[in-house]
DNA sequence: TGACTGTACTATAAGTAATAATACAGTTAA
DNA sequence: TTAACTGTATTATTACTTATAGTACAGTCA
């Protein structure tokens, strides 16, 4: 499914969160699709089940997945009420990055071309 | 100069790094301008000088400031050889954010308008 | 029934973050 | 030259975080 970096950079549970989020966002995991169980994924990645549990728990509070006791963890369909605040957060992070790119003299046209390329790529790969 | 959030969110030294970076990036601190001394800033923020020192040290290894022993820490002028790798890092982070914005159905035109607005704002405020 | 699920709890070890107190050596202005 | 400032380094201590380990409980389901 994915691999982790053990060289003490980021905490393992943070890495798991990021990887899972990426799979959900790029559509590799569909809404209501089941995630690997905590024990299963722990064995695959050879880490402790508690670490997976921590990652899943935070993904749930952030609205990316939901969990059903004794059945599993599942990809949460997009909820309208989550969109607005999350979009605002993302735009805030975006502004910092763009500000630094401007500081590095990134031309406006070039950055916009980059954005358009990302949209085009996602448009082509979407199959949901 | 700025304030810190003591409610255990992010480490203090990380917050200091971010705030200083922001001041450098938006031009509030000019190249070769002197930063507050570690003891001075520590007193202002009522935190430990070692915490400031840690932040400054990392800002130096990241190329944002340089330090002269017994004189102070200073804003580093932009170095050509730093630009390329840093720009690549930023574009990488940018791609993750844009991917999530697309997941949240942000229209391409709207995102581009946001980017243009940021450029316009920075253009107006630039006085270096 | 048996094997799977999520969840909870306790304990332990290692690492990180922050504070505190000193110390040393170079700069600079009075 | 002195006094007050600079960055830097070191050691110690405390609290928190990260990760592991083991165990347990209750619900699901073939």
mmCIF file of C-alpha atoms (C1' of nucleotides) in Angstrom:
data_model
loop_
_atom_site.group_PDB
_atom_site.id
_atom_site.type_symbol
_atom_site.label_atom_id
_atom_site.label_comp_id
_atom_site.label_asym_id
_atom_site.label_seq_id
_atom_site.Cartn_x
_atom_site.Cartn_y
_atom_site.Cartn_z
ATOM 1 C CA UNK A 1 0.000 0.000 0.000
ATOM 2 C CA UNK A 2 2.811 2.385 0.921
ATOM 3 C CA UNK A 3 6.093 2.560 2.772
ATOM 4 C CA UNK A 4 7.339 4.540 5.728
ATOM 5 C CA UNK A 5 10.550 6.420 6.392
ATOM 6 C CA UNK A 6 12.104 5.095 9.585
ATOM 7 C CA UNK A 7 14.953 7.674 9.743
ATOM 8 C CA UNK A 8 13.411 9.714 12.525
ATOM 9 C CA UNK A 9 12.154 12.525 10.282
ATOM 10 C CA UNK A 10 8.440 12.599 10.941
ATOM 11 C CA UNK A 11 6.494 10.517 13.463
ATOM 12 C CA UNK A 12 5.234 7.241 11.980
ATOM 13 C CA UNK A 13 1.588 7.959 12.771
ATOM 14 C CA UNK A 14 1.862 11.307 10.937
ATOM 15 C CA UNK A 15 3.302 9.569 7.904
ATOM 16 C CA UNK A 16 0.461 7.046 7.945
ATOM 17 C CA UNK A 17 -2.073 9.881 8.125
ATOM 18 C CA UNK A 18 -0.489 11.657 5.164
ATOM 19 C CA UNK A 19 -0.271 8.549 3.016
ATOM 20 C CA UNK A 20 -3.870 7.572 3.723
ATOM 21 C CA UNK A 21 -5.074 11.092 3.053
ATOM 22 C CA UNK A 22 -3.229 11.060 -0.267
ATOM 23 C CA UNK A 23 -4.890 7.771 -1.259
ATOM 24 C CA UNK A 24 -8.305 9.197 -0.404
ATOM 25 C CA UNK A 25 -7.697 12.532 -2.108
ATOM 26 C CA UNK A 26 -6.376 11.111 -5.359
ATOM 27 C CA UNK A 27 -9.242 8.633 -5.447
ATOM 28 C CA UNK A 28 -7.250 5.433 -4.987
ATOM 29 C CA UNK A 29 -9.581 4.752 -2.061
ATOM 30 C CA UNK A 30 -13.266 5.341 -2.874
ATOM 31 C CA UNK A 31 -15.959 6.596 -0.498
ATOM 32 C CA UNK A 32 -17.158 3.843 1.868
ATOM 33 C CA UNK A 33 -14.262 1.627 0.840
ATOM 34 C CA UNK A 34 -12.751 -0.283 3.738
ATOM 35 C CA UNK A 35 -9.252 0.498 4.945
ATOM 36 C CA UNK A 36 -6.880 -2.236 6.095
ATOM 37 C CA UNK A 37 -7.589 -3.221 9.689
ATOM 38 C CA UNK A 38 -5.269 -1.814 12.323
ATOM 39 C CA UNK A 39 -3.667 -5.191 12.958
ATOM 40 C CA UNK A 40 -3.380 -6.055 9.279
ATOM 41 C CA UNK A 41 -1.679 -2.781 8.359
ATOM 42 C CA UNK A 42 0.519 -2.991 11.432
ATOM 43 C CA UNK A 43 1.775 -6.364 10.273
ATOM 44 C CA UNK A 44 2.309 -5.160 6.696
ATOM 45 C CA UNK A 45 4.350 -2.167 7.839
ATOM 46 C CA UNK A 46 5.920 -4.070 10.745
ATOM 47 C CA UNK A 47 4.948 -1.438 13.275
ATOM 48 C CA UNK A 48 2.769 -1.473 16.370
ATOM 49 C CA UNK A 49 -1.046 -1.652 15.995
ATOM 50 C CA UNK A 50 -1.407 1.198 18.490
ATOM 51 C CA UNK A 51 0.455 3.465 16.084
ATOM 52 C CA UNK A 52 -2.008 2.654 13.277
ATOM 53 C CA UNK A 53 -4.878 3.173 15.698
ATOM 54 C CA UNK A 54 -3.595 6.633 16.573
ATOM 55 C CA UNK A 55 -3.367 7.594 12.896
ATOM 56 C CA UNK A 56 -6.860 6.259 12.151
ATOM 57 C CA UNK A 57 -8.333 8.005 15.166
ATOM 58 C CA UNK A 58 -6.999 11.376 14.017
ATOM 59 C CA UNK A 59 -8.116 10.775 10.435
ATOM 60 C CA UNK A 60 -11.576 10.154 11.856
ATOM 61 C CA UNK A 61 -11.679 13.358 13.899
ATOM 62 C CA UNK A 62 -10.510 15.226 10.774
ATOM 63 C CA UNK A 63 -13.418 13.752 8.821
ATOM 64 C CA UNK A 64 -11.492 11.650 6.293
ATOM 65 C CA UNK A 65 -12.671 8.271 7.547
ATOM 66 C CA UNK A 66 -15.348 6.792 9.782
ATOM 67 C CA UNK A 67 -15.159 3.679 11.884
ATOM 68 C CA UNK A 68 -17.662 0.981 12.721
ATOM 69 C CA UNK A 69 -16.875 -1.132 15.726
ATOM 70 C CA UNK A 70 -15.933 -4.710 14.913
ATOM 71 C CA UNK A 71 -16.338 -4.046 11.176
ATOM 72 C CA UNK A 72 -13.569 -1.699 10.160
ATOM 73 C CA UNK A 73 -12.545 1.795 9.114
ATOM 74 C CA UNK A 74 -14.027 3.262 5.952
ATOM 75 C CA UNK A 75 -13.429 6.232 3.665
ATOM 76 C CA UNK A 76 -15.840 9.026 4.589
ATOM 77 C CA UNK A 77 -17.842 10.556 1.738
ATOM 78 C CA UNK A 78 -17.313 14.311 1.430
ATOM 79 C CA UNK A 79 -19.437 16.219 3.904
ATOM 80 C CA UNK A 80 -20.609 19.672 2.912
ATOM 81 C CA UNK A 81 -20.113 21.213 6.321
ATOM 82 C CA UNK A 82 -16.470 20.152 6.410
ATOM 83 C CA UNK A 83 -15.592 21.734 3.064
ATOM 84 C CA UNK A 84 -15.695 25.425 3.967
ATOM 85 C CA UNK A 85 -13.404 25.438 7.023
ATOM 86 C CA UNK A 86 -10.967 22.989 5.464
ATOM 87 C CA UNK A 87 -10.788 25.044 2.271
ATOM 88 C CA UNK A 88 -10.007 28.129 4.339
ATOM 89 C CA UNK A 89 -7.205 26.286 6.138
ATOM 90 C CA UNK A 90 -5.749 25.123 2.844
ATOM 91 C CA UNK A 91 -5.883 28.591 1.326
ATOM 92 C CA UNK A 92 -4.054 29.874 4.348
ATOM 93 C CA UNK A 93 -1.241 27.352 3.871
ATOM 94 C CA UNK A 94 -1.302 28.107 0.170
ATOM 95 C CA UNK A 95 -0.743 31.792 0.793
ATOM 96 C CA UNK A 96 2.419 31.109 2.789
ATOM 97 C CA UNK A 97 3.825 28.924 0.044
ATOM 98 C CA UNK A 98 2.989 31.390 -2.706
ATOM 99 C CA UNK A 99 4.501 34.220 -0.665
ATOM 100 C CA UNK A 100 7.763 32.308 -0.415
ATOM 101 C CA UNK A 101 7.701 31.436 -4.109
ATOM 102 C CA UNK A 102 7.307 35.133 -4.914
ATOM 103 C CA UNK A 103 10.246 35.815 -2.588
ATOM 104 C CA UNK A 104 12.223 33.314 -4.720
ATOM 105 C CA UNK A 105 11.139 35.252 -7.857
ATOM 106 C CA UNK A 106 8.839 32.597 -9.246
ATOM 107 C CA UNK A 107 7.023 34.273 -12.174
ATOM 108 C CA UNK A 108 3.250 34.487 -11.838
ATOM 109 C CA UNK A 109 2.639 32.905 -15.248
ATOM 110 C CA UNK A 110 4.848 29.965 -14.405
ATOM 111 C CA UNK A 111 3.102 29.274 -11.113
ATOM 112 C CA UNK A 112 -0.307 29.478 -12.761
ATOM 113 C CA UNK A 113 0.887 27.078 -15.435
ATOM 114 C CA UNK A 114 1.900 24.676 -12.669
ATOM 115 C CA UNK A 115 -1.542 24.923 -11.086
ATOM 116 C CA UNK A 116 -3.246 24.342 -14.428
ATOM 117 C CA UNK A 117 -1.069 21.300 -15.035
ATOM 118 C CA UNK A 118 -2.146 19.817 -11.702
ATOM 119 C CA UNK A 119 -5.812 20.392 -12.534
ATOM 120 C CA UNK A 120 -5.361 18.834 -15.953
ATOM 121 C CA UNK A 121 -3.647 15.786 -14.527
ATOM 122 C CA UNK A 122 -6.347 15.224 -11.902
ATOM 123 C CA UNK A 123 -9.043 15.754 -14.514
ATOM 124 C CA UNK A 124 -7.579 13.011 -16.688
ATOM 125 C CA UNK A 125 -7.145 10.543 -13.869
ATOM 126 C CA UNK A 126 -10.536 10.978 -12.266
ATOM 127 C CA UNK A 127 -12.692 7.849 -12.395
ATOM 128 C CA UNK A 128 -15.157 8.338 -9.589
ATOM 129 C CA UNK B 1 7.601 41.924 16.904
ATOM 130 C CA UNK B 2 5.229 38.971 17.189
ATOM 131 C CA UNK B 3 3.489 36.749 19.695
ATOM 132 C CA UNK B 4 3.520 33.042 20.413
ATOM 133 C CA UNK B 5 0.782 30.537 21.095
ATOM 134 C CA UNK B 6 1.492 28.804 24.397
ATOM 135 C CA UNK B 7 -1.387 26.287 24.155
ATOM 136 C CA UNK B 8 0.814 23.341 23.284
ATOM 137 C CA UNK B 9 -0.017 23.364 19.564
ATOM 138 C CA UNK B 10 3.339 23.714 17.893
ATOM 139 C CA UNK B 11 6.777 23.799 19.536
ATOM 140 C CA UNK B 12 7.832 27.327 20.449
ATOM 141 C CA UNK B 13 11.056 27.191 18.432
ATOM 142 C CA UNK B 14 9.029 26.162 15.349
ATOM 143 C CA UNK B 15 6.700 29.107 15.838
ATOM 144 C CA UNK B 16 9.661 31.463 16.109
ATOM 145 C CA UNK B 17 11.114 30.046 12.896
ATOM 146 C CA UNK B 18 7.833 30.543 11.057
ATOM 147 C CA UNK B 19 7.316 34.099 12.281
ATOM 148 C CA UNK B 20 10.858 35.135 11.416
ATOM 149 C CA UNK B 21 10.600 33.515 8.001
ATOM 150 C CA UNK B 22 7.371 35.416 7.380
ATOM 151 C CA UNK B 23 9.028 38.723 8.313
ATOM 152 C CA UNK B 24 11.899 37.998 5.937
ATOM 153 C CA UNK B 25 9.685 36.786 3.102
ATOM 154 C CA UNK B 26 7.261 39.705 3.199
ATOM 155 C CA UNK B 27 10.174 42.128 3.369
ATOM 156 C CA UNK B 28 9.594 43.472 6.872
ATOM 157 C CA UNK B 29 13.182 42.455 7.550
ATOM 158 C CA UNK B 30 15.609 43.507 4.809
ATOM 159 C CA UNK B 31 18.751 41.661 3.682
ATOM 160 C CA UNK B 32 21.644 42.143 6.127
ATOM 161 C CA UNK B 33 19.296 43.674 8.697
ATOM 162 C CA UNK B 34 20.060 42.550 12.221
ATOM 163 C CA UNK B 35 17.640 40.319 14.104
ATOM 164 C CA UNK B 36 16.978 40.771 17.827
ATOM 165 C CA UNK B 37 19.693 39.087 19.884
ATOM 166 C CA UNK B 38 18.827 35.725 21.405
ATOM 167 C CA UNK B 39 18.708 37.186 24.932
ATOM 168 C CA UNK B 40 16.759 40.265 23.877
ATOM 169 C CA UNK B 41 14.081 38.284 22.044
ATOM 170 C CA UNK B 42 13.953 35.743 24.841
ATOM 171 C CA UNK B 43 13.164 38.516 27.284
ATOM 172 C CA UNK B 44 10.555 40.072 24.987
ATOM 173 C CA UNK B 45 8.741 36.758 24.524
ATOM 174 C CA UNK B 46 9.444 35.609 28.098
ATOM 175 C CA UNK B 47 10.913 32.317 27.003
ATOM 176 C CA UNK B 48 14.306 30.711 27.374
ATOM 177 C CA UNK B 49 17.264 32.022 25.314
ATOM 178 C CA UNK B 50 18.156 28.442 24.359
ATOM 179 C CA UNK B 51 14.816 28.159 22.584
ATOM 180 C CA UNK B 52 15.574 31.253 20.485
ATOM 181 C CA UNK B 53 19.036 29.936 19.788
ATOM 182 C CA UNK B 54 17.589 26.673 18.476
ATOM 183 C CA UNK B 55 15.249 28.557 16.133
ATOM 184 C CA UNK B 56 18.029 30.824 14.864
ATOM 185 C CA UNK B 57 20.381 27.904 14.325
ATOM 186 C CA UNK B 58 17.840 26.125 12.129
ATOM 187 C CA UNK B 59 17.032 29.305 10.214
ATOM 188 C CA UNK B 60 20.748 29.570 9.521
ATOM 189 C CA UNK B 61 21.096 26.005 8.218
ATOM 190 C CA UNK B 62 18.058 26.655 6.019
ATOM 191 C CA UNK B 63 19.761 29.727 4.573
ATOM 192 C CA UNK B 64 17.394 32.431 5.829
ATOM 193 C CA UNK B 65 19.840 34.122 8.173
ATOM 194 C CA UNK B 66 23.568 34.205 8.878
ATOM 195 C CA UNK B 67 25.283 34.767 12.168
ATOM 196 C CA UNK B 68 28.442 36.619 13.144
ATOM 197 C CA UNK B 69 29.901 35.735 16.512
ATOM 198 C CA UNK B 70 29.612 38.487 19.086
ATOM 199 C CA UNK B 71 27.808 40.736 16.580
ATOM 200 C CA UNK B 72 24.444 39.195 15.912
ATOM 201 C CA UNK B 73 22.193 37.341 13.510
ATOM 202 C CA UNK B 74 21.367 38.931 10.149
ATOM 203 C CA UNK B 75 18.947 38.380 7.287
ATOM 204 C CA UNK B 76 20.700 36.452 4.526
ATOM 205 C CA UNK B 77 20.473 37.928 1.015
ATOM 206 C CA UNK B 78 18.940 35.486 -1.479
ATOM 207 C CA UNK B 79 21.492 32.995 -2.723
ATOM 208 C CA UNK B 80 21.071 31.652 -6.246
ATOM 209 C CA UNK B 81 22.073 28.109 -5.388
ATOM 210 C CA UNK B 82 19.432 27.855 -2.681
ATOM 211 C CA UNK B 83 16.564 28.918 -4.945
ATOM 212 C CA UNK B 84 16.209 25.836 -7.119
ATOM 213 C CA UNK B 85 15.944 23.129 -4.425
ATOM 214 C CA UNK B 86 13.744 25.281 -2.212
ATOM 215 C CA UNK B 87 11.409 26.071 -5.101
ATOM 216 C CA UNK B 88 11.105 22.369 -5.828
ATOM 217 C CA UNK B 89 10.230 21.674 -2.198
ATOM 218 C CA UNK B 90 7.595 24.394 -2.222
ATOM 219 C CA UNK B 91 6.060 23.140 -5.459
ATOM 220 C CA UNK B 92 5.852 19.711 -3.895
ATOM 221 C CA UNK B 93 3.932 21.059 -0.902
ATOM 222 C CA UNK B 94 1.830 23.151 -3.253
ATOM 223 C CA UNK B 95 0.801 20.091 -5.224
ATOM 224 C CA UNK B 96 -0.538 18.378 -2.108
ATOM 225 C CA UNK B 97 -2.600 21.424 -1.197
ATOM 226 C CA UNK B 98 -3.973 21.884 -4.694
ATOM 227 C CA UNK B 99 -4.809 18.165 -4.859
ATOM 228 C CA UNK B 100 -6.874 18.489 -1.694
ATOM 229 C CA UNK B 101 -8.549 21.679 -2.939
ATOM 230 C CA UNK B 102 -9.562 19.827 -6.092
ATOM 231 C CA UNK B 103 -10.886 17.026 -3.890
ATOM 232 C CA UNK B 104 -13.005 19.690 -2.166
ATOM 233 C CA UNK B 105 -14.264 20.832 -5.599
ATOM 234 C CA UNK B 106 -12.475 24.175 -5.658
ATOM 235 C CA UNK B 107 -12.942 25.548 -9.199
ATOM 236 C CA UNK B 108 -9.738 26.091 -11.163
ATOM 237 C CA UNK B 109 -10.670 29.680 -12.040
ATOM 238 C CA UNK B 110 -11.286 30.518 -8.415
ATOM 239 C CA UNK B 111 -7.954 29.129 -7.256
ATOM 240 C CA UNK B 112 -6.119 30.986 -10.007
ATOM 241 C CA UNK B 113 -7.901 34.177 -9.002
ATOM 242 C CA UNK B 114 -6.671 33.614 -5.443
ATOM 243 C CA UNK B 115 -3.090 33.199 -6.671
ATOM 244 C CA UNK B 116 -3.339 36.338 -8.785
ATOM 245 C CA UNK B 117 -4.672 38.281 -5.827
ATOM 246 C CA UNK B 118 -1.670 37.212 -3.738
ATOM 247 C CA UNK B 119 0.739 38.311 -6.461
ATOM 248 C CA UNK B 120 -1.054 41.626 -6.812
ATOM 249 C CA UNK B 121 -0.946 42.278 -3.082
ATOM 250 C CA UNK B 122 2.773 41.494 -2.842
ATOM 251 C CA UNK B 123 3.442 43.618 -5.895
ATOM 252 C CA UNK B 124 1.780 46.620 -4.285
ATOM 253 C CA UNK B 125 3.534 46.214 -0.976
ATOM 254 C CA UNK B 126 7.027 45.649 -2.293
ATOM 255 C CA UNK B 127 9.480 48.365 -1.281
ATOM 256 C CA UNK B 128 12.840 46.654 -1.514
ATOM 257 C "C1'" DT C 1 -17.438 -21.707 17.588
ATOM 258 C "C1'" DG C 2 -13.436 -19.239 15.889
ATOM 259 C "C1'" DA C 3 -11.349 -15.743 13.707
ATOM 260 C "C1'" DC C 4 -11.741 -11.490 12.768
ATOM 261 C "C1'" DT C 5 -12.973 -6.392 13.930
ATOM 262 C "C1'" DG C 6 -12.378 -1.581 16.832
ATOM 263 C "C1'" DT C 7 -11.260 0.098 21.237
ATOM 264 C "C1'" DA C 8 -9.252 0.704 25.773
ATOM 265 C "C1'" DC C 9 -5.849 0.408 29.284
ATOM 266 C "C1'" DT C 10 -1.319 -0.028 31.551
ATOM 267 C "C1'" DA C 11 3.552 -0.089 31.436
ATOM 268 C "C1'" DT C 12 7.980 0.919 29.552
ATOM 269 C "C1'" DA C 13 11.704 2.960 26.900
ATOM 270 C "C1'" DA C 14 13.552 6.456 23.914
ATOM 271 C "C1'" DG C 15 13.390 10.871 22.044
ATOM 272 C "C1'" DT C 16 12.030 15.827 21.954
ATOM 273 C "C1'" DA C 17 10.991 20.391 23.894
ATOM 274 C "C1'" DA C 18 11.744 23.768 27.230
ATOM 275 C "C1'" DT C 19 13.821 25.663 31.162
ATOM 276 C "C1'" DA C 20 17.792 26.959 34.071
ATOM 277 C "C1'" DA C 21 22.347 28.112 35.215
ATOM 278 C "C1'" DT C 22 26.977 28.795 33.752
ATOM 279 C "C1'" DA C 23 30.820 29.611 31.008
ATOM 280 C "C1'" DC C 24 33.883 31.359 27.223
ATOM 281 C "C1'" DA C 25 35.438 34.368 23.712
ATOM 282 C "C1'" DG C 26 34.777 38.200 20.453
ATOM 283 C "C1'" DT C 27 32.778 43.167 19.661
ATOM 284 C "C1'" DT C 28 32.004 47.778 20.713
ATOM 285 C "C1'" DA C 29 31.146 52.044 22.748
ATOM 286 C "C1'" DA C 30 31.913 54.807 26.962
ATOM 287 C "C1'" DT D 1 40.620 49.345 29.635
ATOM 288 C "C1'" DT D 2 36.344 48.454 31.365
ATOM 289 C "C1'" DA D 3 31.507 47.202 31.021
ATOM 290 C "C1'" DA D 4 27.936 45.595 28.565
ATOM 291 C "C1'" DC D 5 26.747 43.511 24.962
ATOM 292 C "C1'" DT D 6 27.077 39.584 21.291
ATOM 293 C "C1'" DG D 7 26.886 34.142 19.672
ATOM 294 C "C1'" DT D 8 27.923 29.665 21.226
ATOM 295 C "C1'" DA D 9 28.469 25.552 24.107
ATOM 296 C "C1'" DT D 10 27.631 22.533 27.947
ATOM 297 C "C1'" DT D 11 25.216 20.178 31.633
ATOM 298 C "C1'" DA D 12 21.199 19.101 34.291
ATOM 299 C "C1'" DT D 13 16.320 18.653 35.020
ATOM 300 C "C1'" DT D 14 11.480 18.280 33.948
ATOM 301 C "C1'" DA D 15 7.551 17.337 31.184
ATOM 302 C "C1'" DC D 16 5.636 15.705 27.079
ATOM 303 C "C1'" DT D 17 5.520 12.818 22.843
ATOM 304 C "C1'" DT D 18 6.390 8.790 20.230
ATOM 305 C "C1'" DA D 19 6.532 3.944 19.746
ATOM 306 C "C1'" DT D 20 6.374 -0.545 21.481
ATOM 307 C "C1'" DA D 21 4.321 -4.496 24.082
ATOM 308 C "C1'" DG D 22 0.937 -7.101 26.205
ATOM 309 C "C1'" DT D 23 -3.646 -7.779 27.553
ATOM 310 C "C1'" DA D 24 -8.467 -7.391 27.578
ATOM 311 C "C1'" DC D 25 -13.409 -6.670 26.161
ATOM 312 C "C1'" DA D 26 -17.213 -6.657 23.170
ATOM 313 C "C1'" DG D 27 -19.311 -6.741 18.548
ATOM 314 C "C1'" DT D 28 -19.430 -9.083 13.648
ATOM 315 C "C1'" DC D 29 -19.801 -12.834 10.715
ATOM 316 C "C1'" DA D 30 -19.028 -17.007 8.049
#
